[in-house]
Structure formats: C-alpha cells, structure tokens
mmCIF file of C-alpha atoms in Angstrom:
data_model
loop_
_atom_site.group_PDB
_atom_site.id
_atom_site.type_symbol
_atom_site.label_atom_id
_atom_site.label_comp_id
_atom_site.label_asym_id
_atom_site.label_seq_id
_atom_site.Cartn_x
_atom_site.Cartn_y
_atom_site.Cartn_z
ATOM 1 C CA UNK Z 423 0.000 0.000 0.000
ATOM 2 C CA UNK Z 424 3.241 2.553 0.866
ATOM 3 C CA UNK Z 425 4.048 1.594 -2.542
ATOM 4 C CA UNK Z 426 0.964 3.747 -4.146
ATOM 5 C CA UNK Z 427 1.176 6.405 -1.548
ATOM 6 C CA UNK Z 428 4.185 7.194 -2.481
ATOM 7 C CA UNK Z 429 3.577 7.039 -6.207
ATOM 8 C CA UNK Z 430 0.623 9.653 -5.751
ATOM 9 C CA UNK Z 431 2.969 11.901 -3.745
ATOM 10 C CA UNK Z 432 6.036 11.652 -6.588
ATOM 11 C CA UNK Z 433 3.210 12.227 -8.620
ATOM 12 C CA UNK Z 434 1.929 15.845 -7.350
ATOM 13 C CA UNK Z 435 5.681 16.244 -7.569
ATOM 14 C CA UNK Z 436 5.730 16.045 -11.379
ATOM 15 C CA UNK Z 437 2.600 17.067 -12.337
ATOM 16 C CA UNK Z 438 4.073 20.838 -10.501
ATOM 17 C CA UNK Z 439 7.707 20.392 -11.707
ATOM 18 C CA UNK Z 440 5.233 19.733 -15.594
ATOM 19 C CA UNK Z 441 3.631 22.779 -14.516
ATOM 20 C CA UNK Z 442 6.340 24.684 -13.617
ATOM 21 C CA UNK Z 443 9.320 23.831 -16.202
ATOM 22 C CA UNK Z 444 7.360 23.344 -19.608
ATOM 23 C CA UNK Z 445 8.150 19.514 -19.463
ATOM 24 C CA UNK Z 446 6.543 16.864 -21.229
ATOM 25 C CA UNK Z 447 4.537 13.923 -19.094
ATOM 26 C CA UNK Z 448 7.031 11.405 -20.634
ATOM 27 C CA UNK Z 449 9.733 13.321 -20.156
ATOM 28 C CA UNK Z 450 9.140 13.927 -16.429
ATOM 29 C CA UNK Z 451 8.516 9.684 -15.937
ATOM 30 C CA UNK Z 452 11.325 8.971 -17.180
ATOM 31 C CA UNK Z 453 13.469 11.071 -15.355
ATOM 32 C CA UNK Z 454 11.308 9.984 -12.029
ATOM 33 C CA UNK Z 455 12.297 6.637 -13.346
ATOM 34 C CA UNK Z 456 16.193 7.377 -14.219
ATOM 35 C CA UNK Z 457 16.869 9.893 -11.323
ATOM 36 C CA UNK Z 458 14.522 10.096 -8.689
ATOM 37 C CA UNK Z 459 12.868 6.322 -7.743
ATOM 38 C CA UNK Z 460 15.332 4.087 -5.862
ATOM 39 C CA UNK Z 461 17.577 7.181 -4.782
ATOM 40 C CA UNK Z 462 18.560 9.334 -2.197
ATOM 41 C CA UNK Z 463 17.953 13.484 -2.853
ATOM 42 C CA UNK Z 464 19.041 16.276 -0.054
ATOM 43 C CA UNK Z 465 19.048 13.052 2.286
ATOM 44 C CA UNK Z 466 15.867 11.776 1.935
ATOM 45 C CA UNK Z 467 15.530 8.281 0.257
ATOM 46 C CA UNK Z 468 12.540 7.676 -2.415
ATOM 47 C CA UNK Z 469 10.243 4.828 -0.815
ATOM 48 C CA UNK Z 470 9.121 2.001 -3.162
ATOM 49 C CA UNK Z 471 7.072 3.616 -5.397
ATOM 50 C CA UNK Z 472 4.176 1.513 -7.993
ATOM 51 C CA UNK Z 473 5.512 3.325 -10.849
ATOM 52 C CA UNK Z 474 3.187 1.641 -13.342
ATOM 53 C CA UNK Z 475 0.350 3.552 -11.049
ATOM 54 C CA UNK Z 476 2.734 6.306 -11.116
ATOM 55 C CA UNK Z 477 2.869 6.616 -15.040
ATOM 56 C CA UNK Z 478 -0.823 6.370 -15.597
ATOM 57 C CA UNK Z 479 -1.719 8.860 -12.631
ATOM 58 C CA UNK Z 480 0.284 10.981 -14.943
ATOM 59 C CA UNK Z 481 -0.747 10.366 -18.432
ATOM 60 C CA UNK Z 482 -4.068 10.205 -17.211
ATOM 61 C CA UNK Z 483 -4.327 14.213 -15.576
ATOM 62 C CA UNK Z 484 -2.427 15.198 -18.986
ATOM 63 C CA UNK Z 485 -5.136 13.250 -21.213
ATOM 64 C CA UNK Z 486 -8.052 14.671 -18.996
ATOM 65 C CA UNK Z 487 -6.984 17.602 -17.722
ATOM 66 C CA UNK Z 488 -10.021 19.691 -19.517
ATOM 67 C CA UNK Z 489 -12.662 17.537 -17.743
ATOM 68 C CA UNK Z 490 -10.392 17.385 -14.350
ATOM 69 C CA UNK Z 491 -10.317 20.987 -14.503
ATOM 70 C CA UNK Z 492 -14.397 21.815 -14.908
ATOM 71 C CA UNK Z 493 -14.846 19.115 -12.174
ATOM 72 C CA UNK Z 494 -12.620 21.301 -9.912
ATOM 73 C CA UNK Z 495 -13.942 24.437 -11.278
ATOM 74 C CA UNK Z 496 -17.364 23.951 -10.441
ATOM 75 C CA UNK Z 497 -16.328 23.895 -7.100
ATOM 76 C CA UNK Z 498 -14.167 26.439 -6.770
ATOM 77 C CA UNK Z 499 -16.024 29.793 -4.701
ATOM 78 C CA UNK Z 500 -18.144 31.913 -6.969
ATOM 79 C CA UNK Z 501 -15.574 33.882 -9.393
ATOM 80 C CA UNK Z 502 -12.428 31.966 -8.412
ATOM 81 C CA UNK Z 503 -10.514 30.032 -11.011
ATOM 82 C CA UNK Z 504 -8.533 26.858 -10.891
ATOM 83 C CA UNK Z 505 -5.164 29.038 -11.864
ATOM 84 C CA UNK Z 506 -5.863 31.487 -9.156
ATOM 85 C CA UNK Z 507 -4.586 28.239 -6.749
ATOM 86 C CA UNK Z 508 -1.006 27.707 -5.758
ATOM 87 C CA UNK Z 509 0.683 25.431 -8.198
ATOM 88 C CA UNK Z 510 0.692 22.298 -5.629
ATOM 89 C CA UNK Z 511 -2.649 22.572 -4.816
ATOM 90 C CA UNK Z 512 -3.356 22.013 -8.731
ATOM 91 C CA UNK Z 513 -1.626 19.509 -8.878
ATOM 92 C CA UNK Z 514 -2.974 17.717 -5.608
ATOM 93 C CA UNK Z 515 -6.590 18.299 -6.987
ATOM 94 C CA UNK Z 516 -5.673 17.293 -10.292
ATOM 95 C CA UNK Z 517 -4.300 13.441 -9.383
ATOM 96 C CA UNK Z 518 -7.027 13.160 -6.306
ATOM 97 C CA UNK Z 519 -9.687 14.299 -9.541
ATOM 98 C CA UNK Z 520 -8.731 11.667 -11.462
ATOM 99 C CA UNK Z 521 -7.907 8.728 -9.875
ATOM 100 C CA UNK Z 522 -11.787 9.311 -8.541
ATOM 101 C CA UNK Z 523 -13.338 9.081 -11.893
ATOM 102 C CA UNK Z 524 -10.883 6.293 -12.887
ATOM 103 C CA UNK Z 525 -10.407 4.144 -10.221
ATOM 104 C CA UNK Z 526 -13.780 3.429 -8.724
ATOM 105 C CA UNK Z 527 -12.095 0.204 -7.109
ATOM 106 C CA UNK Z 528 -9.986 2.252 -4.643
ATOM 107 C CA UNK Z 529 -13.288 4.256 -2.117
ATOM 108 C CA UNK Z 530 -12.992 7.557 -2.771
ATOM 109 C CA UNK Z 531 -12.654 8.086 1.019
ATOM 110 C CA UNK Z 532 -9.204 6.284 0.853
ATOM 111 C CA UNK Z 533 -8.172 8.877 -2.139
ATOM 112 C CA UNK Z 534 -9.298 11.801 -0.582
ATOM 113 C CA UNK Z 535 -7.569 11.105 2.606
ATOM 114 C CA UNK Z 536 -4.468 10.010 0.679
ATOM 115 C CA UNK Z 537 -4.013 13.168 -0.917
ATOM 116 C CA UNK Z 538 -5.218 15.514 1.674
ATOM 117 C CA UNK Z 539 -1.968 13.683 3.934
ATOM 118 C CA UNK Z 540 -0.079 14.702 1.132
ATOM 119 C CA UNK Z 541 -1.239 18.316 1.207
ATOM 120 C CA UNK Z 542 -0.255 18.284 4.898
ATOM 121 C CA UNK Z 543 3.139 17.454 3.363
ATOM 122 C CA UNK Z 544 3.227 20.838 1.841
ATOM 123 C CA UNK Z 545 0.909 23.286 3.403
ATOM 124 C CA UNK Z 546 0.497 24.435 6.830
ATOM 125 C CA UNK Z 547 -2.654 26.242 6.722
ATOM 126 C CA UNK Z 548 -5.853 26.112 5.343
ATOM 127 C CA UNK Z 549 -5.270 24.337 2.125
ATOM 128 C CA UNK Z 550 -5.794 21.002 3.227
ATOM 129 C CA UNK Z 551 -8.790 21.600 4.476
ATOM 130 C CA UNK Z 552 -9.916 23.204 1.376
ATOM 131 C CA UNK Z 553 -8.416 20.418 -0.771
ATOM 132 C CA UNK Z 554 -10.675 17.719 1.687
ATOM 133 C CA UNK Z 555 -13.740 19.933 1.084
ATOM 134 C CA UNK Z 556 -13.235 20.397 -2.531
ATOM 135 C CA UNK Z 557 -12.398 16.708 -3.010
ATOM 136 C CA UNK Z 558 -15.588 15.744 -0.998
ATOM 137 C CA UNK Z 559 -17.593 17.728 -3.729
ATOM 138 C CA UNK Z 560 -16.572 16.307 -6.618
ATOM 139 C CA UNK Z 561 -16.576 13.132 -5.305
ATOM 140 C CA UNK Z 562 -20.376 13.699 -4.608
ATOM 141 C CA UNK Z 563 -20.933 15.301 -7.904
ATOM 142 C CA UNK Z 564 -19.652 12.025 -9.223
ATOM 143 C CA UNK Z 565 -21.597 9.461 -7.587
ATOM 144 C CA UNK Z 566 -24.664 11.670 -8.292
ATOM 145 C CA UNK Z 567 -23.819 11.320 -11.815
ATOM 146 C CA UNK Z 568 -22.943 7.447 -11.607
ATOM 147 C CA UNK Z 569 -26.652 7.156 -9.973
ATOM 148 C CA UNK Z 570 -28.039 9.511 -12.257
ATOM 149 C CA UNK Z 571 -27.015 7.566 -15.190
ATOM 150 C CA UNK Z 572 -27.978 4.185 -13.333
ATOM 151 C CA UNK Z 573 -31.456 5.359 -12.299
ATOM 152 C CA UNK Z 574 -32.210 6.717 -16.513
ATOM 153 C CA UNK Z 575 -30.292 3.783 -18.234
ATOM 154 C CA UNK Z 576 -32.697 1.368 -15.479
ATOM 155 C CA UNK Z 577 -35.996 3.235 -17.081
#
C-alpha cells in the first residue's frame, strides 16, 4: 500500500515540476524513473514507489486535464478560477480528480484522505482543508452522476 502512496505523492511532484518547467509527461517519468525512484535526494531516500500507477496517474491528468479541470472548477467559490490556486494545490486536486473518476475500485474516502496527507506534506494552513472539502464535492458530484445515469439507463 506505501508503494501507491508514495507514487501519488512523486506524482503531485511532477505534475508541478510539468507545470512549472514546460516539461513533457514522458519526459518527467522517465526522469522519475532514471533519477529520482530508488535514490537518495538532499538526504531523503525515495520509498518504493508503484511506478506503473505512477505513469498512468500521470498520463491520465495530462489526457483529462479539460474535464479534471471543470470538475474542480465547479467547485471552486463563486468567481475563483482553478489558476488562481497555488501550483501544488493544482496539482494535488488534479491526481485526487482523477484517480476518482478512474479508479472506482480504490473508495474515494481512501483517495481523498491520501491526498489531503499529502497536502499536509506541503501546506500548513488552510489548504488542506480546502483540498478535503473540494475533493468531498466532486466526489459527490460524481456518484450523483454514476446514480443519475444508473437510475435513466434502469428506465
């Protein structure tokens, strides 16, 4: 289980150092891969990481990131906008976003509380708290849908 923590955690990582530097998604795995899994950097060692998990967390926010970003959007406060948020939290909402819509196997209460741990990892005030709450949303927007659609296509 460590194993996928820490791939969504080097994940946030590259989705901001994507963000950030300009880089391509397969140019940012495979230097995760080369340089990053398996090593030691400023002392701290990379856990084992499920970098096949890793890699599709990845191509999948960079496939869906249109979608990912309305989801967020819509519940984002009246007149806010996704790129008014700090660069992390993006990316923390982005991965949480969609490993909900494409992992229904994992509960969504296990992925929200995974990635609100890892906002604690870089934010000391309010943000995680605002990342649990916005997470919370979309996650009920979803299942709404999922029932939505079950209850019509049942008709």
């Amino acid at each position: 289980m460590q194993d996928k923590t820490n791939a969504r955690l080097s994940a946030v990582q590259a989705l901001y150092q994507m963000e950030t530097s300009g880089l391509g998604v397969e140019s940012v795995i495979l230097e995760f891969r080369t340089h990053r899994f398996g090593t030691a950097i400023d002392g701290a060692e990379f856990g084992e990481v499920d970098e096949e998990f890793f890699s599709s967390l990845l191509r999948g926010v960079v496939s869906g990131q249109d979608r990912i970003d309305r989801a967020i959007e819509t519940r984002l406060a009246s007149g806010w906008k996704l790129s008014r948020l700090d660069a992390t939290a993006r990316a923390i909402l982005r991965a949480a976003v969609f490993e909900l819509t494409h992992f229904a196997a994992t509960p969504a209460r296990v992925i929200i509380n995974e990635y609100v741990d890892i906002a604690k990892c870089f934010f000391d005030g309010d943000e995680p708290s605002f990342i649990n709450a916005a997470l919370d949303s979309v996650a009920r927007d979803l299942r709404d849908e999922e029932f939505s659609g079950a209850t019509a296509g049942g008709r």
